[in-house]
mmCIF file of C-alpha atoms in Angstrom:
data_model
loop_
_atom_site.group_PDB
_atom_site.id
_atom_site.type_symbol
_atom_site.label_atom_id
_atom_site.label_comp_id
_atom_site.label_asym_id
_atom_site.label_seq_id
_atom_site.Cartn_x
_atom_site.Cartn_y
_atom_site.Cartn_z
ATOM 1 C CA MET A 90 -19.606 -17.414 8.688
ATOM 2 C CA SER A 91 -21.543 -14.901 10.289
ATOM 3 C CA THR A 92 -22.651 -11.835 8.960
ATOM 4 C CA SER A 93 -20.228 -9.215 9.985
ATOM 5 C CA ILE A 94 -21.478 -6.196 11.658
ATOM 6 C CA ALA A 95 -20.047 -3.565 8.368
ATOM 7 C CA GLU A 96 -23.065 -5.662 6.910
ATOM 8 C CA LEU A 97 -25.268 -5.266 8.999
ATOM 9 C CA ILE A 98 -24.984 -1.514 9.092
ATOM 10 C CA ALA A 99 -24.842 -1.727 5.521
ATOM 11 C CA ASP A 100 -28.648 -3.746 5.625
ATOM 12 C CA ARG A 101 -29.461 -1.249 7.948
ATOM 13 C CA MET A 102 -28.673 2.042 7.521
ATOM 14 C CA ASP A 103 -31.781 3.415 5.847
ATOM 15 C CA GLN A 104 -33.935 2.842 8.221
ATOM 16 C CA MET A 105 -31.433 3.961 11.173
ATOM 17 C CA PRO A 106 -32.578 7.412 12.499
ATOM 18 C CA ALA A 107 -30.042 10.335 12.090
ATOM 19 C CA GLY A 108 -28.340 9.714 15.986
ATOM 20 C CA GLU A 109 -27.913 5.697 15.088
ATOM 21 C CA ARG A 110 -26.903 6.911 11.609
ATOM 22 C CA ARG A 111 -24.407 9.006 13.102
ATOM 23 C CA ALA A 112 -23.223 6.124 15.465
ATOM 24 C CA ALA A 113 -22.655 3.613 12.474
ATOM 25 C CA GLN A 114 -20.976 6.434 10.698
ATOM 26 C CA ILE A 115 -17.920 6.873 13.467
ATOM 27 C CA LEU A 116 -18.370 2.880 13.783
ATOM 28 C CA ILE A 117 -17.327 2.229 9.972
ATOM 29 C CA ALA A 118 -14.797 6.127 10.386
ATOM 30 C CA ASN A 119 -12.804 3.319 12.836
ATOM 31 C CA TYR A 120 -14.029 0.116 12.385
ATOM 32 C CA PRO A 121 -14.137 -1.765 14.603
ATOM 33 C CA LEU A 122 -12.145 -0.060 18.245
ATOM 34 C CA THR A 123 -14.600 2.594 18.158
ATOM 35 C CA GLY A 124 -17.220 -0.497 18.819
ATOM 36 C CA LEU A 125 -14.836 -2.203 21.483
ATOM 37 C CA ARG A 126 -14.798 0.802 23.668
ATOM 38 C CA THR A 127 -17.393 2.019 26.963
ATOM 39 C CA VAL A 128 -20.741 3.435 25.783
ATOM 40 C CA ALA A 129 -19.930 6.001 27.180
ATOM 41 C CA GLU A 130 -16.582 6.606 24.886
ATOM 42 C CA PHE A 131 -18.806 5.451 22.075
ATOM 43 C CA SER A 132 -21.378 8.137 22.605
ATOM 44 C CA ALA A 133 -19.215 11.082 22.677
ATOM 45 C CA GLN A 134 -17.368 10.480 20.417
ATOM 46 C CA ALA A 135 -20.450 9.797 18.117
ATOM 47 C CA GLY A 136 -21.854 13.200 19.615
ATOM 48 C CA VAL A 137 -24.943 11.172 20.512
ATOM 49 C CA SER A 138 -26.893 10.425 24.001
ATOM 50 C CA SER A 139 -25.806 6.897 26.019
ATOM 51 C CA PRO A 140 -29.523 5.720 25.228
ATOM 52 C CA THR A 141 -28.908 5.978 21.489
ATOM 53 C CA ILE A 142 -25.593 3.816 20.974
ATOM 54 C CA LEU A 143 -28.160 0.973 22.811
ATOM 55 C CA ARG A 144 -30.814 1.737 19.866
ATOM 56 C CA PHE A 145 -28.581 1.410 17.840
ATOM 57 C CA VAL A 146 -26.833 -1.961 18.887
ATOM 58 C CA ALA A 147 -30.205 -3.406 19.062
ATOM 59 C CA ARG A 148 -31.172 -2.343 15.570
ATOM 60 C CA LEU A 149 -28.350 -4.628 14.858
ATOM 61 C CA GLY A 150 -29.884 -7.264 16.212
ATOM 62 C CA PHE A 151 -27.706 -7.534 19.667
ATOM 63 C CA GLN A 152 -29.375 -8.392 23.111
ATOM 64 C CA ASN A 153 -26.935 -6.100 24.356
ATOM 65 C CA TYR A 154 -23.569 -4.175 24.118
ATOM 66 C CA ALA A 155 -21.562 -7.026 25.449
ATOM 67 C CA ASP A 156 -23.023 -9.266 23.302
ATOM 68 C CA PHE A 157 -22.480 -6.605 20.633
ATOM 69 C CA GLN A 158 -18.081 -6.336 21.526
ATOM 70 C CA ALA A 159 -18.223 -9.910 21.796
ATOM 71 C CA ARG A 160 -18.976 -10.575 17.997
ATOM 72 C CA LEU A 161 -16.358 -6.952 17.429
ATOM 73 C CA GLN A 162 -13.877 -8.937 19.171
ATOM 74 C CA ASP A 163 -13.817 -12.185 16.581
ATOM 75 C CA GLU A 164 -14.036 -9.835 14.027
ATOM 76 C CA LEU A 165 -10.981 -8.572 14.921
ATOM 77 C CA ALA A 166 -9.077 -11.589 15.849
ATOM 78 C CA ALA A 167 -10.049 -13.414 11.953
ATOM 79 C CA GLN A 168 -8.976 -9.561 10.588
ATOM 80 C CA LEU A 169 -5.457 -10.083 12.223
ATOM 81 C CA GLN A 170 -5.575 -13.292 10.681
ATOM 82 C CA SER A 171 -2.016 -14.639 8.218
ATOM 83 C CA PRO A 172 -2.183 -16.845 5.783
ATOM 84 C CA LEU A 173 -0.093 -19.079 7.826
ATOM 85 C CA SER A 174 -2.390 -19.089 10.570
ATOM 86 C CA ARG A 175 -5.346 -20.372 7.957
ATOM 87 C CA ALA A 176 -3.154 -22.626 6.240
ATOM 88 C CA THR A 177 -2.266 -24.048 9.531
ATOM 89 C CA GLY A 178 -5.526 -24.296 10.934
ATOM 90 C CA PRO A 179 -8.913 -26.847 10.647
ATOM 91 C CA ASN A 180 -10.162 -26.235 6.997
ATOM 92 C CA SER A 181 -6.195 -26.610 5.671
ATOM 93 C CA ASP A 182 -6.976 -30.190 4.218
ATOM 94 C CA ARG A 183 -10.248 -29.078 2.180
ATOM 95 C CA HIS A 184 -10.605 -29.881 -1.103
ATOM 96 C CA THR A 185 -11.489 -27.826 -3.925
ATOM 97 C CA THR A 186 -15.372 -28.302 -3.998
ATOM 98 C CA PRO A 187 -15.633 -26.976 -0.241
ATOM 99 C CA PHE A 188 -13.106 -23.534 -1.834
ATOM 100 C CA VAL A 189 -15.842 -23.365 -4.595
ATOM 101 C CA ALA A 190 -18.466 -23.561 -2.571
ATOM 102 C CA ALA A 191 -17.423 -21.210 -0.275
ATOM 103 C CA ALA A 192 -16.391 -18.556 -2.946
ATOM 104 C CA ILE A 193 -20.110 -18.818 -4.586
ATOM 105 C CA GLU A 194 -21.369 -18.265 -0.830
ATOM 106 C CA ASN A 195 -19.204 -15.099 -0.524
ATOM 107 C CA VAL A 196 -20.480 -13.424 -4.568
ATOM 108 C CA ARG A 197 -24.046 -14.659 -3.148
ATOM 109 C CA GLU A 198 -23.338 -12.710 0.228
ATOM 110 C CA THR A 199 -21.327 -9.519 -1.028
ATOM 111 C CA PHE A 200 -24.393 -9.105 -3.343
ATOM 112 C CA ARG A 201 -27.086 -9.318 -0.515
ATOM 113 C CA HIS A 202 -25.791 -6.727 1.192
ATOM 114 C CA LEU A 203 -24.955 -4.378 -0.636
ATOM 115 C CA SER A 204 -28.327 -2.449 -1.860
ATOM 116 C CA LYS A 205 -28.912 -0.745 -5.305
ATOM 117 C CA ARG A 206 -28.605 2.750 -3.688
ATOM 118 C CA GLN A 207 -25.549 2.179 -3.069
ATOM 119 C CA MET A 208 -24.231 1.422 -6.539
ATOM 120 C CA ASP A 209 -26.093 3.777 -7.866
ATOM 121 C CA ASP A 210 -24.438 6.239 -5.978
ATOM 122 C CA ILE A 211 -20.815 4.887 -6.584
ATOM 123 C CA VAL A 212 -22.146 4.901 -10.301
ATOM 124 C CA GLY A 213 -23.278 8.009 -10.607
ATOM 125 C CA VAL A 214 -19.786 9.551 -8.723
ATOM 126 C CA LEU A 215 -17.735 7.405 -11.864
ATOM 127 C CA SER A 216 -19.918 8.755 -14.375
ATOM 128 C CA ASN A 217 -18.995 12.835 -13.650
ATOM 129 C CA ARG A 218 -16.567 12.805 -16.259
ATOM 130 C CA ARG A 219 -15.619 16.320 -15.270
ATOM 131 C CA GLY A 220 -13.017 14.599 -13.147
ATOM 132 C CA LYS A 221 -10.179 11.532 -13.538
ATOM 133 C CA VAL A 222 -10.934 8.154 -12.011
ATOM 134 C CA TYR A 223 -7.550 6.673 -10.478
ATOM 135 C CA LEU A 224 -7.760 3.034 -9.342
ATOM 136 C CA VAL A 225 -5.046 1.146 -6.832
ATOM 137 C CA GLY A 226 -5.091 -1.700 -5.286
ATOM 138 C CA GLY A 227 -2.618 -3.710 -3.136
ATOM 139 C CA ARG A 228 0.036 -6.705 -3.174
ATOM 140 C CA PHE A 229 -2.937 -9.308 -4.353
ATOM 141 C CA THR A 230 -6.081 -6.960 -5.076
ATOM 142 C CA ASP A 231 -3.777 -4.406 -8.054
ATOM 143 C CA PRO A 232 -4.850 -6.737 -10.101
ATOM 144 C CA VAL A 233 -8.391 -6.847 -9.873
ATOM 145 C CA ALA A 234 -7.835 -2.506 -9.736
ATOM 146 C CA ALA A 235 -6.159 -3.155 -13.327
ATOM 147 C CA TYR A 236 -8.914 -5.068 -14.500
ATOM 148 C CA MET A 237 -11.836 -2.122 -13.663
ATOM 149 C CA ALA A 238 -9.375 0.724 -15.127
ATOM 150 C CA ALA A 239 -9.329 -1.045 -17.852
ATOM 151 C CA HIS A 240 -12.844 -1.487 -18.692
ATOM 152 C CA LEU A 241 -13.242 1.953 -17.593
ATOM 153 C CA ALA A 242 -10.713 3.198 -20.111
ATOM 154 C CA ILE A 243 -13.222 2.405 -22.970
ATOM 155 C CA VAL A 244 -16.276 3.832 -21.435
ATOM 156 C CA ARG A 245 -15.243 7.446 -19.915
ATOM 157 C CA PRO A 246 -12.231 9.482 -20.340
ATOM 158 C CA GLY A 247 -9.778 10.064 -17.569
ATOM 159 C CA VAL A 248 -9.200 6.531 -16.064
ATOM 160 C CA GLN A 249 -5.737 6.053 -14.824
ATOM 161 C CA HIS A 250 -4.662 2.768 -12.891
ATOM 162 C CA LEU A 251 -1.849 3.441 -10.603
ATOM 163 C CA ALA A 252 0.847 0.808 -10.727
ATOM 164 C CA GLY A 253 4.542 -0.037 -9.669
ATOM 165 C CA GLN A 254 5.784 1.652 -6.421
ATOM 166 C CA GLU A 255 3.824 3.705 -4.183
ATOM 167 C CA SER A 256 6.522 7.025 -4.965
ATOM 168 C CA ASN A 257 4.218 6.293 -8.688
ATOM 169 C CA TRP A 258 1.218 7.468 -7.083
ATOM 170 C CA ARG A 259 2.326 9.786 -4.698
ATOM 171 C CA ASP A 260 3.370 12.059 -7.742
ATOM 172 C CA ARG A 261 -0.320 11.413 -9.334
ATOM 173 C CA LEU A 262 -1.345 13.747 -5.464
ATOM 174 C CA ILE A 263 -0.189 16.920 -7.465
ATOM 175 C CA ASP A 264 -3.572 16.295 -10.221
ATOM 176 C CA LEU A 265 -5.319 15.228 -7.738
ATOM 177 C CA GLY A 266 -8.723 17.778 -6.784
ATOM 178 C CA ARG A 267 -12.296 17.952 -6.017
ATOM 179 C CA ASN A 268 -14.012 16.652 -9.187
ATOM 180 C CA ASP A 269 -11.631 13.517 -9.059
ATOM 181 C CA VAL A 270 -12.635 9.699 -7.871
ATOM 182 C CA VAL A 271 -9.684 7.368 -6.141
ATOM 183 C CA VAL A 272 -11.253 3.819 -6.318
ATOM 184 C CA ILE A 273 -8.890 1.520 -3.873
ATOM 185 C CA PHE A 274 -8.700 -2.238 -3.550
ATOM 186 C CA ASP A 275 -7.904 -3.356 0.010
ATOM 187 C CA ILE A 276 -8.392 -6.447 1.996
ATOM 188 C CA ARG A 277 -6.577 -8.319 5.509
ATOM 189 C CA ARG A 278 -3.750 -7.661 6.187
ATOM 190 C CA TYR A 279 -4.399 -4.414 5.318
ATOM 191 C CA GLN A 280 -1.662 -2.372 3.299
ATOM 192 C CA GLU A 281 -0.011 0.685 5.118
ATOM 193 C CA SER A 282 1.062 2.618 1.735
ATOM 194 C CA LEU A 283 -2.941 2.157 0.448
ATOM 195 C CA LEU A 284 -3.938 4.221 3.685
ATOM 196 C CA ARG A 285 -1.491 6.624 3.569
ATOM 197 C CA PHE A 286 -1.991 7.172 -0.152
ATOM 198 C CA ALA A 287 -5.826 7.443 0.956
ATOM 199 C CA GLU A 288 -5.611 10.268 3.453
ATOM 200 C CA ALA A 289 -2.921 12.051 1.425
ATOM 201 C CA ALA A 290 -5.719 11.960 -1.409
ATOM 202 C CA HIS A 291 -8.532 12.481 0.794
ATOM 203 C CA GLY A 292 -6.416 15.565 2.258
ATOM 204 C CA ARG A 293 -6.869 17.023 -1.428
ATOM 205 C CA GLY A 294 -10.504 16.460 -1.928
ATOM 206 C CA ALA A 295 -10.650 13.287 -4.034
ATOM 207 C CA GLN A 296 -13.544 11.326 -3.392
ATOM 208 C CA ILE A 297 -12.453 8.143 -2.238
ATOM 209 C CA ILE A 298 -14.708 4.592 -3.014
ATOM 210 C CA LEU A 299 -13.395 2.052 -1.199
ATOM 211 C CA LEU A 300 -13.670 -1.916 -2.101
ATOM 212 C CA THR A 301 -12.402 -4.234 0.979
ATOM 213 C CA ASP A 302 -13.625 -7.262 2.396
ATOM 214 C CA GLN A 303 -16.254 -7.202 5.665
ATOM 215 C CA TRP A 304 -13.980 -6.534 8.040
ATOM 216 C CA LEU A 305 -13.012 -2.971 6.602
ATOM 217 C CA SER A 306 -9.928 -1.264 5.726
ATOM 218 C CA PRO A 307 -9.301 1.383 7.730
ATOM 219 C CA ILE A 308 -9.070 2.976 4.835
ATOM 220 C CA ALA A 309 -12.800 3.425 5.872
ATOM 221 C CA ARG A 310 -12.213 6.654 7.337
ATOM 222 C CA TYR A 311 -11.232 8.209 4.521
ATOM 223 C CA ALA A 312 -13.762 6.616 1.679
ATOM 224 C CA ARG A 313 -16.996 7.941 1.053
ATOM 225 C CA HIS A 314 -18.176 5.147 -0.422
ATOM 226 C CA VAL A 315 -17.604 1.248 1.352
ATOM 227 C CA ILE A 316 -18.136 -1.882 -0.121
ATOM 228 C CA ALA A 317 -17.553 -4.980 2.038
ATOM 229 C CA GLY A 318 -17.075 -7.883 0.121
ATOM 230 C CA ARG A 319 -16.655 -11.202 1.170
ATOM 231 C CA THR A 320 -13.093 -12.676 1.213
ATOM 232 C CA ALA A 321 -12.914 -15.702 3.327
ATOM 233 C CA VAL A 322 -12.631 -19.084 1.430
ATOM 234 C CA PRO A 323 -11.001 -22.915 3.333
ATOM 235 C CA SER A 324 -7.763 -21.618 2.302
ATOM 236 C CA ALA A 325 -4.543 -19.636 3.305
ATOM 237 C CA TRP A 326 -5.015 -16.735 0.824
ATOM 238 C CA ASP A 327 -8.327 -14.832 0.558
ATOM 239 C CA SER A 328 -10.594 -14.816 -2.701
ATOM 240 C CA SER A 329 -10.883 -11.725 -4.345
ATOM 241 C CA VAL A 330 -13.496 -13.300 -6.963
ATOM 242 C CA ALA A 331 -16.172 -11.189 -5.256
ATOM 243 C CA LEU A 332 -14.740 -8.227 -5.905
ATOM 244 C CA PHE A 333 -14.266 -9.308 -9.079
ATOM 245 C CA LEU A 334 -17.641 -9.538 -10.088
ATOM 246 C CA VAL A 335 -18.349 -6.148 -8.154
ATOM 247 C CA ALA A 336 -15.870 -4.507 -10.459
ATOM 248 C CA GLU A 337 -17.772 -6.259 -13.298
ATOM 249 C CA ALA A 338 -21.196 -4.581 -11.861
ATOM 250 C CA LEU A 339 -19.824 -1.489 -11.447
ATOM 251 C CA THR A 340 -18.466 -1.162 -14.712
ATOM 252 C CA GLY A 341 -21.558 -2.854 -16.660
ATOM 253 C CA ASP A 342 -24.016 -0.425 -15.118
ATOM 254 C CA LEU A 343 -21.839 2.612 -15.840
ATOM 255 C CA THR A 344 -21.829 1.624 -19.183
ATOM 256 C CA ARG A 345 -25.593 1.077 -18.804
ATOM 257 C CA LYS A 346 -25.269 5.320 -17.503
ATOM 258 C CA LEU A 347 -23.783 6.500 -20.249
ATOM 259 C CA GLY A 348 -25.681 5.653 -23.065
ATOM 260 C CA ASP A 349 -24.750 7.189 -25.778
ATOM 261 C CA ALA A 350 -22.094 9.178 -24.881
ATOM 262 C CA GLY A 351 -20.273 5.812 -24.002
ATOM 263 C CA ALA A 352 -21.236 3.932 -26.860
ATOM 264 C CA LYS A 353 -19.766 6.989 -29.221
ATOM 265 C CA ARG A 354 -16.708 6.529 -27.280
ATOM 266 C CA ILE A 355 -16.496 2.833 -27.688
ATOM 267 C CA ARG A 356 -17.368 3.127 -31.338
ATOM 268 C CA GLU A 357 -14.098 5.473 -31.731
ATOM 269 C CA MET A 358 -11.632 3.654 -30.303
ATOM 270 C CA GLU A 359 -12.966 0.660 -32.820
ATOM 271 C CA ARG A 360 -12.514 2.933 -35.331
ATOM 272 C CA LEU A 361 -9.179 3.272 -34.301
ATOM 273 C CA ARG A 362 -7.590 -0.213 -33.638
ATOM 274 C CA GLY A 363 -8.684 -0.131 -37.922
ATOM 275 C CA GLY A 364 -11.458 -2.442 -35.998
#
């Protein structure tokens, strides 16, 4: 599977001058549709010159703007695929070994495009104990949110998994403020209720951390931090293995960052359990 444009941006963002970085941010916020507009429309939306857009495209490795748009169109088609279309495609008769190989490659590629700086920034946000951390996922990704929430609650206070119906999530909006963090898991086909919740949470000043796939959930437009994990495998269903490992890596890094405070909380929890 080719590297997505979102992954290319993540790889090169630190080397981009301010104008190109602005173009990248605007594209990520409305991915991939902004990039399917004309150069003039893209540049106007980003508030930069047309030559800046072309330099941005060249930095990502494309010979011209048409090649860049062709890649985005391919990604959009992949983003809109349903499980049925994948089940009846050429990979529908694959055996376990190709599936496992693809899942392992997903993990490798996810972490190849995930910089230490990005991980450190996210862990820094999660370690701020002045606010609460809320975690929520979609129909198939909510188990990842619950898994991460169960671990975070051991090392820091104020962690809540938003389970159940959307109305339950929206009731929690009244408690959200600028010190709070919402971690959202959303992969294709993206869940409209999660998008509405993210918009409302962003409106109340909460910081949003999005863990999504390489095609980027539309929630990216509201997110302070976006991790694009690989999810495609030779199956009717996408795989969340890479996202599980990202959740575990973030939890491990957070535990190390909290140091004695986290260890003290674990010891007290064990004492209360009678262990």
